[in-house]
């Protein structure tokens, strides 16, 4: 009787410990997936080339083996962008000691947001260009990559007060260019979740 | 014992009480108006201003200047009212820091609304500058460079 009791207690104990040591939930993959007969292939960010606030060319290679957070904004926007930038600054500060985490902010108003203007903007935000790239480029390529790679809304609309419709989304991209999270960049709680998810992603 | 006051004292007492009551009403009506301006000002502030200047009035780095304990706002109330309505571009110094981002104005704001926002800013985050009146706003708007 006593032996059985100990055996059961032991088994239950082992199971409980095993339960504790399981890894935290894996982040989802966004977009279409295909199977090539051997592996599942996930949606990745399409090839791109933009110019950042230091006139440096920024491509997918910039983010090789890096986790990054992307968003779409424009400097003269007075609706949600300032809130997004306040929140992105929190991400920047929270990831200060993580050399494998970067930020990529695309302007959706490249006519107004020149390299010089983005340089001034980043400078006034007190952020380093090595960790937070503010990029500009051909308007069509920016709109296209927003919609087809990051699944974020960004387009011109003359009826809007500032001339654009765009989502305030923050997108989390893993080290292999795969979209792993989508957050509302205007909501503090959502951004807290993003900061937590970056830590989960770094464990992969 | 006789608790009745002598006649002259009764008159003094009556006048005293009346003064106290009047004082109470006039003070509380002042407070009601202030409270109205302040709370209307707060909701207008959160609609038009706090995206950039933040709910705590501290602004954002060197992009958006602070309004909390802002020497510029304290010293330049009329100009600040003009900026709310018509916007501003170019360099400006706030608490010793240089800012240079254009701010679009909100031309649809009425004189009452401008007075309410100014009252909210001037009495928040530790400041107690009192109520901004519509007359002050009318006067300020006459001085604006862009109209």
XYZ file of C-alpha atoms in Angstrom:
351
model
C 0.000 0.000 0.000
C 2.671 2.385 1.119
C 4.847 1.538 -1.904
C 2.042 2.259 -4.340
C 1.355 5.588 -2.646
C 4.989 6.615 -3.058
C 5.029 5.460 -6.677
C 1.943 7.506 -7.515
C 3.284 10.559 -5.708
C 6.558 10.181 -7.605
C 4.844 9.944 -10.995
C 2.583 12.917 -10.271
C 5.627 14.896 -9.127
C 7.559 14.121 -12.304
C 4.580 15.094 -14.454
C 4.165 18.375 -12.582
C 7.841 19.237 -13.006
C 7.686 18.374 -16.698
C 4.678 20.663 -17.028
C 6.622 23.513 -15.452
C 9.633 23.129 -17.694
C 7.754 23.210 -21.027
C 8.786 26.165 -23.153
C 6.507 29.215 -23.346
C 3.947 29.167 -26.159
C 5.489 29.504 -29.622
C 4.587 32.632 -31.537
C 2.282 32.100 -34.530
C 3.293 32.486 -38.183
C 1.279 34.922 -40.280
C 0.407 34.561 -43.940
C 0.298 31.669 -46.362
C 2.340 28.547 -45.825
C 3.417 25.933 -48.365
C 4.857 22.450 -48.026
C 7.696 21.514 -50.381
C 7.569 17.794 -49.588
C 10.086 18.135 -46.775
C 9.515 21.391 -44.843
C 6.744 23.878 -44.271
C 7.649 27.210 -45.868
C 6.213 30.317 -44.263
C 5.375 33.727 -45.681
C 8.451 36.000 -45.634
C 9.009 39.712 -46.199
C 9.626 40.373 -49.919
C 13.001 41.809 -51.048
C 13.216 45.566 -50.512
C 15.652 48.449 -50.679
C 15.085 51.776 -48.962
C 17.270 54.664 -47.753
C 17.541 55.504 -44.049
C 18.122 58.761 -42.132
C 21.889 58.486 -42.676
C 21.456 57.942 -46.468
C 22.429 54.299 -46.003
C 20.756 51.645 -48.165
C 18.572 49.406 -46.027
C 17.654 45.972 -47.394
C 16.626 42.559 -46.097
C 20.351 41.946 -45.543
C 20.370 44.689 -42.868
C 18.083 42.444 -40.825
C 19.870 39.156 -41.450
C 19.851 37.179 -38.187
C 18.034 40.056 -36.481
C 14.596 40.317 -34.991
C 12.920 43.573 -35.971
C 9.801 45.607 -35.339
C 8.370 47.473 -38.359
C 5.791 50.238 -38.645
C 4.421 52.803 -41.123
C 4.041 56.495 -40.293
C 4.813 60.022 -41.534
C 6.381 62.885 -39.625
C 3.673 65.484 -40.224
C 0.888 63.198 -39.017
C -0.901 64.440 -35.934
C -3.389 61.636 -35.345
C -2.000 58.279 -34.274
C 1.659 58.611 -35.357
C 2.815 60.646 -32.355
C 1.233 58.027 -30.068
C 2.906 55.262 -32.091
C 6.266 56.983 -31.788
C 5.821 57.369 -28.025
C 5.113 53.632 -27.845
C 7.934 52.665 -30.254
C 10.289 54.639 -28.041
C 9.263 52.277 -25.220
C 10.181 49.306 -27.442
C 13.513 51.003 -28.248
C 14.261 51.526 -24.573
C 13.136 48.018 -23.565
C 15.427 46.412 -26.162
C 18.432 48.659 -25.543
C 20.604 45.752 -24.394
C 19.513 43.341 -27.134
C 21.962 43.717 -30.046
C 19.864 41.317 -32.157
C 16.735 43.515 -32.052
C 16.219 46.467 -34.460
C 13.416 48.846 -35.446
C 12.344 49.834 -38.981
C 9.974 52.785 -39.448
C 8.811 53.470 -43.021
C 7.481 56.873 -43.996
C 4.398 56.669 -46.202
C 4.879 60.307 -47.272
C 8.281 60.161 -49.020
C 7.641 63.423 -50.896
C 7.618 65.406 -47.657
C 9.736 63.098 -45.481
C 13.133 63.465 -47.116
C 16.302 61.864 -45.773
C 17.260 65.192 -44.169
C 13.888 65.475 -42.478
C 13.997 61.893 -41.191
C 17.524 62.555 -39.931
C 16.304 65.562 -37.977
C 13.288 63.604 -36.695
C 15.402 60.694 -35.402
C 17.876 63.134 -33.931
C 15.112 64.933 -32.030
C 13.868 61.580 -30.731
C 17.379 60.918 -29.383
C 17.678 57.497 -31.031
C 20.658 55.795 -32.672
C 20.454 55.111 -36.411
C 22.231 51.783 -35.868
C 19.236 50.469 -33.919
C 16.288 52.386 -35.358
C 16.158 52.957 -39.125
C 13.745 55.588 -40.470
C 13.433 54.832 -44.168
C 12.077 56.482 -47.270
C 11.873 55.277 -50.865
C 9.560 55.033 -53.846
C 6.012 55.564 -52.626
C 4.621 52.616 -54.579
C 7.162 50.181 -53.161
C 6.448 51.357 -49.620
C 2.675 50.975 -50.045
C 3.137 47.619 -51.750
C 5.435 46.123 -49.117
C 3.122 47.396 -46.368
C 0.137 45.637 -47.871
C 1.595 42.456 -49.321
C 4.475 41.670 -46.950
C 3.479 43.172 -43.599
C -0.324 43.017 -44.084
C -0.589 46.619 -42.879
C -2.880 49.239 -44.376
C -1.109 52.222 -45.948
C -2.473 54.293 -48.809
C -3.138 57.814 -49.927
C -6.595 59.276 -49.343
C -7.198 62.931 -50.058
C -10.402 62.907 -48.002
C -8.501 62.153 -44.777
C -7.395 65.210 -42.731
C -3.700 64.367 -43.174
C -4.056 62.805 -46.655
C -3.367 59.142 -45.799
C -5.083 56.117 -44.344
C -2.791 53.840 -42.438
C -2.953 51.364 -39.623
C -1.052 51.950 -36.417
C 0.234 48.387 -36.467
C 3.608 47.267 -35.150
C 4.844 44.118 -36.912
C 7.245 41.627 -35.371
C 9.611 39.885 -37.799
C 11.838 36.946 -36.832
C 15.450 36.237 -37.787
C 14.330 34.457 -40.959
C 12.171 37.327 -42.240
C 8.889 35.730 -41.144
C 5.985 37.739 -39.736
C 5.383 36.536 -36.171
C 3.241 39.175 -34.478
C 0.910 42.106 -35.111
C 0.126 44.711 -32.428
C -1.769 47.982 -32.131
C 1.022 50.540 -31.784
C -1.341 53.078 -30.244
C -2.217 50.838 -27.279
C 0.132 50.538 -24.339
C -1.082 47.028 -23.332
C -0.530 45.731 -26.863
C 2.982 47.141 -26.883
C 3.665 45.449 -23.518
C 2.673 42.178 -25.187
C 5.047 42.951 -28.086
C 7.941 43.535 -25.682
C 7.148 40.166 -24.038
C 6.949 38.427 -27.435
C 10.374 39.785 -28.460
C 11.812 37.972 -25.438
C 10.019 34.736 -26.442
C 11.293 35.054 -30.020
C 14.886 35.510 -28.856
C 14.699 32.056 -27.219
C 14.032 30.316 -30.557
C -31.190 84.123 31.224
C -31.943 86.342 28.294
C -30.335 85.242 24.964
C -31.808 88.082 22.931
C -29.159 90.479 21.616
C -29.505 94.176 22.013
C -31.037 95.821 18.898
C -27.811 97.388 17.444
C -26.006 94.065 17.743
C -28.856 92.289 15.998
C -28.375 94.599 12.979
C -24.617 93.987 12.906
C -25.166 90.238 13.170
C -27.713 90.315 10.322
C -25.403 92.257 8.009
C -22.530 89.908 8.866
C -24.569 86.821 8.041
C -25.799 88.336 4.769
C -22.224 89.167 3.743
C -21.089 85.630 4.524
C -23.925 84.109 2.486
C -23.216 86.416 -0.488
C -19.544 85.641 -0.288
C -20.267 81.931 -0.284
C -22.480 82.166 -3.370
C -20.168 84.407 -5.330
C -17.187 82.200 -4.531
C -18.970 79.014 -5.485
C -20.250 80.488 -8.742
C -16.670 81.431 -9.620
C -15.642 77.868 -8.845
C -18.392 76.377 -10.974
C -17.317 78.420 -13.991
C -13.682 77.507 -13.428
C -14.596 73.834 -13.097
C -16.619 73.961 -16.329
C -13.745 75.557 -18.245
C -11.245 73.144 -16.734
C -13.152 69.947 -17.501
C -14.207 71.072 -21.001
C -10.597 72.131 -21.536
C -9.386 68.714 -20.477
C -11.525 66.853 -23.010
C -10.544 69.298 -25.782
C -6.892 68.910 -24.777
C -7.153 65.141 -25.026
C -8.814 65.433 -28.423
C -6.539 68.001 -30.087
C -3.279 68.283 -28.134
C -2.300 65.217 -26.121
C -1.314 62.997 -29.068
C 1.850 65.053 -29.390
C 2.172 66.998 -26.122
C 1.162 63.865 -24.130
C -1.491 63.537 -21.441
C 1.036 64.500 -18.776
C 1.966 67.642 -20.750
C 5.622 66.665 -20.926
C 5.899 66.562 -24.728
C 8.213 64.095 -26.471
C 11.977 64.546 -26.401
C 13.000 67.406 -28.752
C 10.131 66.732 -31.163
C 7.156 68.135 -29.266
C 7.721 70.788 -26.573
C 6.350 70.385 -23.037
C 3.353 72.370 -21.823
C 3.770 71.299 -18.209
C 5.890 73.932 -16.414
C 6.570 75.536 -19.786
C 8.204 78.954 -19.471
C 7.017 79.771 -22.998
C 3.346 79.167 -22.178
C 3.556 81.048 -18.877
C 5.185 84.111 -20.438
C 3.315 84.130 -23.761
C -0.343 83.326 -23.148
C -1.662 85.445 -26.088
C 0.896 83.928 -28.514
C 0.078 80.449 -27.197
C -3.607 81.041 -27.943
C -2.698 82.154 -31.504
C -0.620 78.969 -31.946
C -3.547 76.759 -30.864
C -5.784 78.301 -33.511
C -3.381 79.060 -36.380
C -0.373 76.804 -35.775
C 3.293 77.734 -35.911
C 6.435 76.892 -37.871
C 10.105 77.602 -37.281
C 12.383 77.487 -34.301
C 11.204 78.101 -30.765
C 12.810 77.697 -27.375
C 10.936 76.083 -24.488
C 12.635 75.685 -21.096
C 15.982 76.267 -22.787
C 15.506 73.538 -25.408
C 15.288 74.252 -29.127
C 12.260 72.891 -31.025
C 11.669 73.105 -34.755
C 8.716 71.085 -36.009
C 5.713 72.783 -37.564
C 2.518 72.505 -35.517
C -0.760 72.681 -37.454
C -3.397 74.841 -35.788
C -7.025 73.928 -35.188
C -8.864 76.829 -36.885
C -12.271 75.425 -35.944
C -11.691 76.145 -32.229
C -14.055 78.844 -30.913
C -13.038 81.605 -28.481
C -14.746 79.730 -25.649
C -12.939 76.504 -26.523
C -9.575 78.282 -26.693
C -10.253 79.790 -23.251
C -11.131 76.338 -21.916
C -7.966 74.704 -23.287
C -5.816 77.569 -21.961
C -7.503 77.230 -18.552
C -6.805 73.500 -18.510
C -3.120 73.929 -19.413
C -2.618 76.831 -16.993
C -4.024 74.818 -14.077
C -2.590 71.367 -14.652
C 0.578 69.510 -13.762
C 1.206 71.649 -10.696
C 0.366 75.066 -12.207
C -2.393 77.285 -10.759
C -2.697 80.327 -12.985
C -6.479 80.696 -12.769
C -9.122 80.883 -15.470
C -8.493 82.336 -18.952
C -11.506 84.445 -19.955
C -13.151 84.792 -23.359
C -12.208 88.514 -23.261
C -8.536 87.555 -22.935
C -8.903 85.239 -25.934
C -10.640 87.907 -28.055
C -7.819 90.306 -27.230
C -5.130 87.664 -27.946
C -6.620 86.755 -31.327
C -6.384 90.417 -32.431
C -2.621 90.168 -31.995
C -2.123 86.978 -34.063
C 0.248 87.316 -37.010
C -1.723 84.933 -39.248
C -5.450 85.399 -39.357
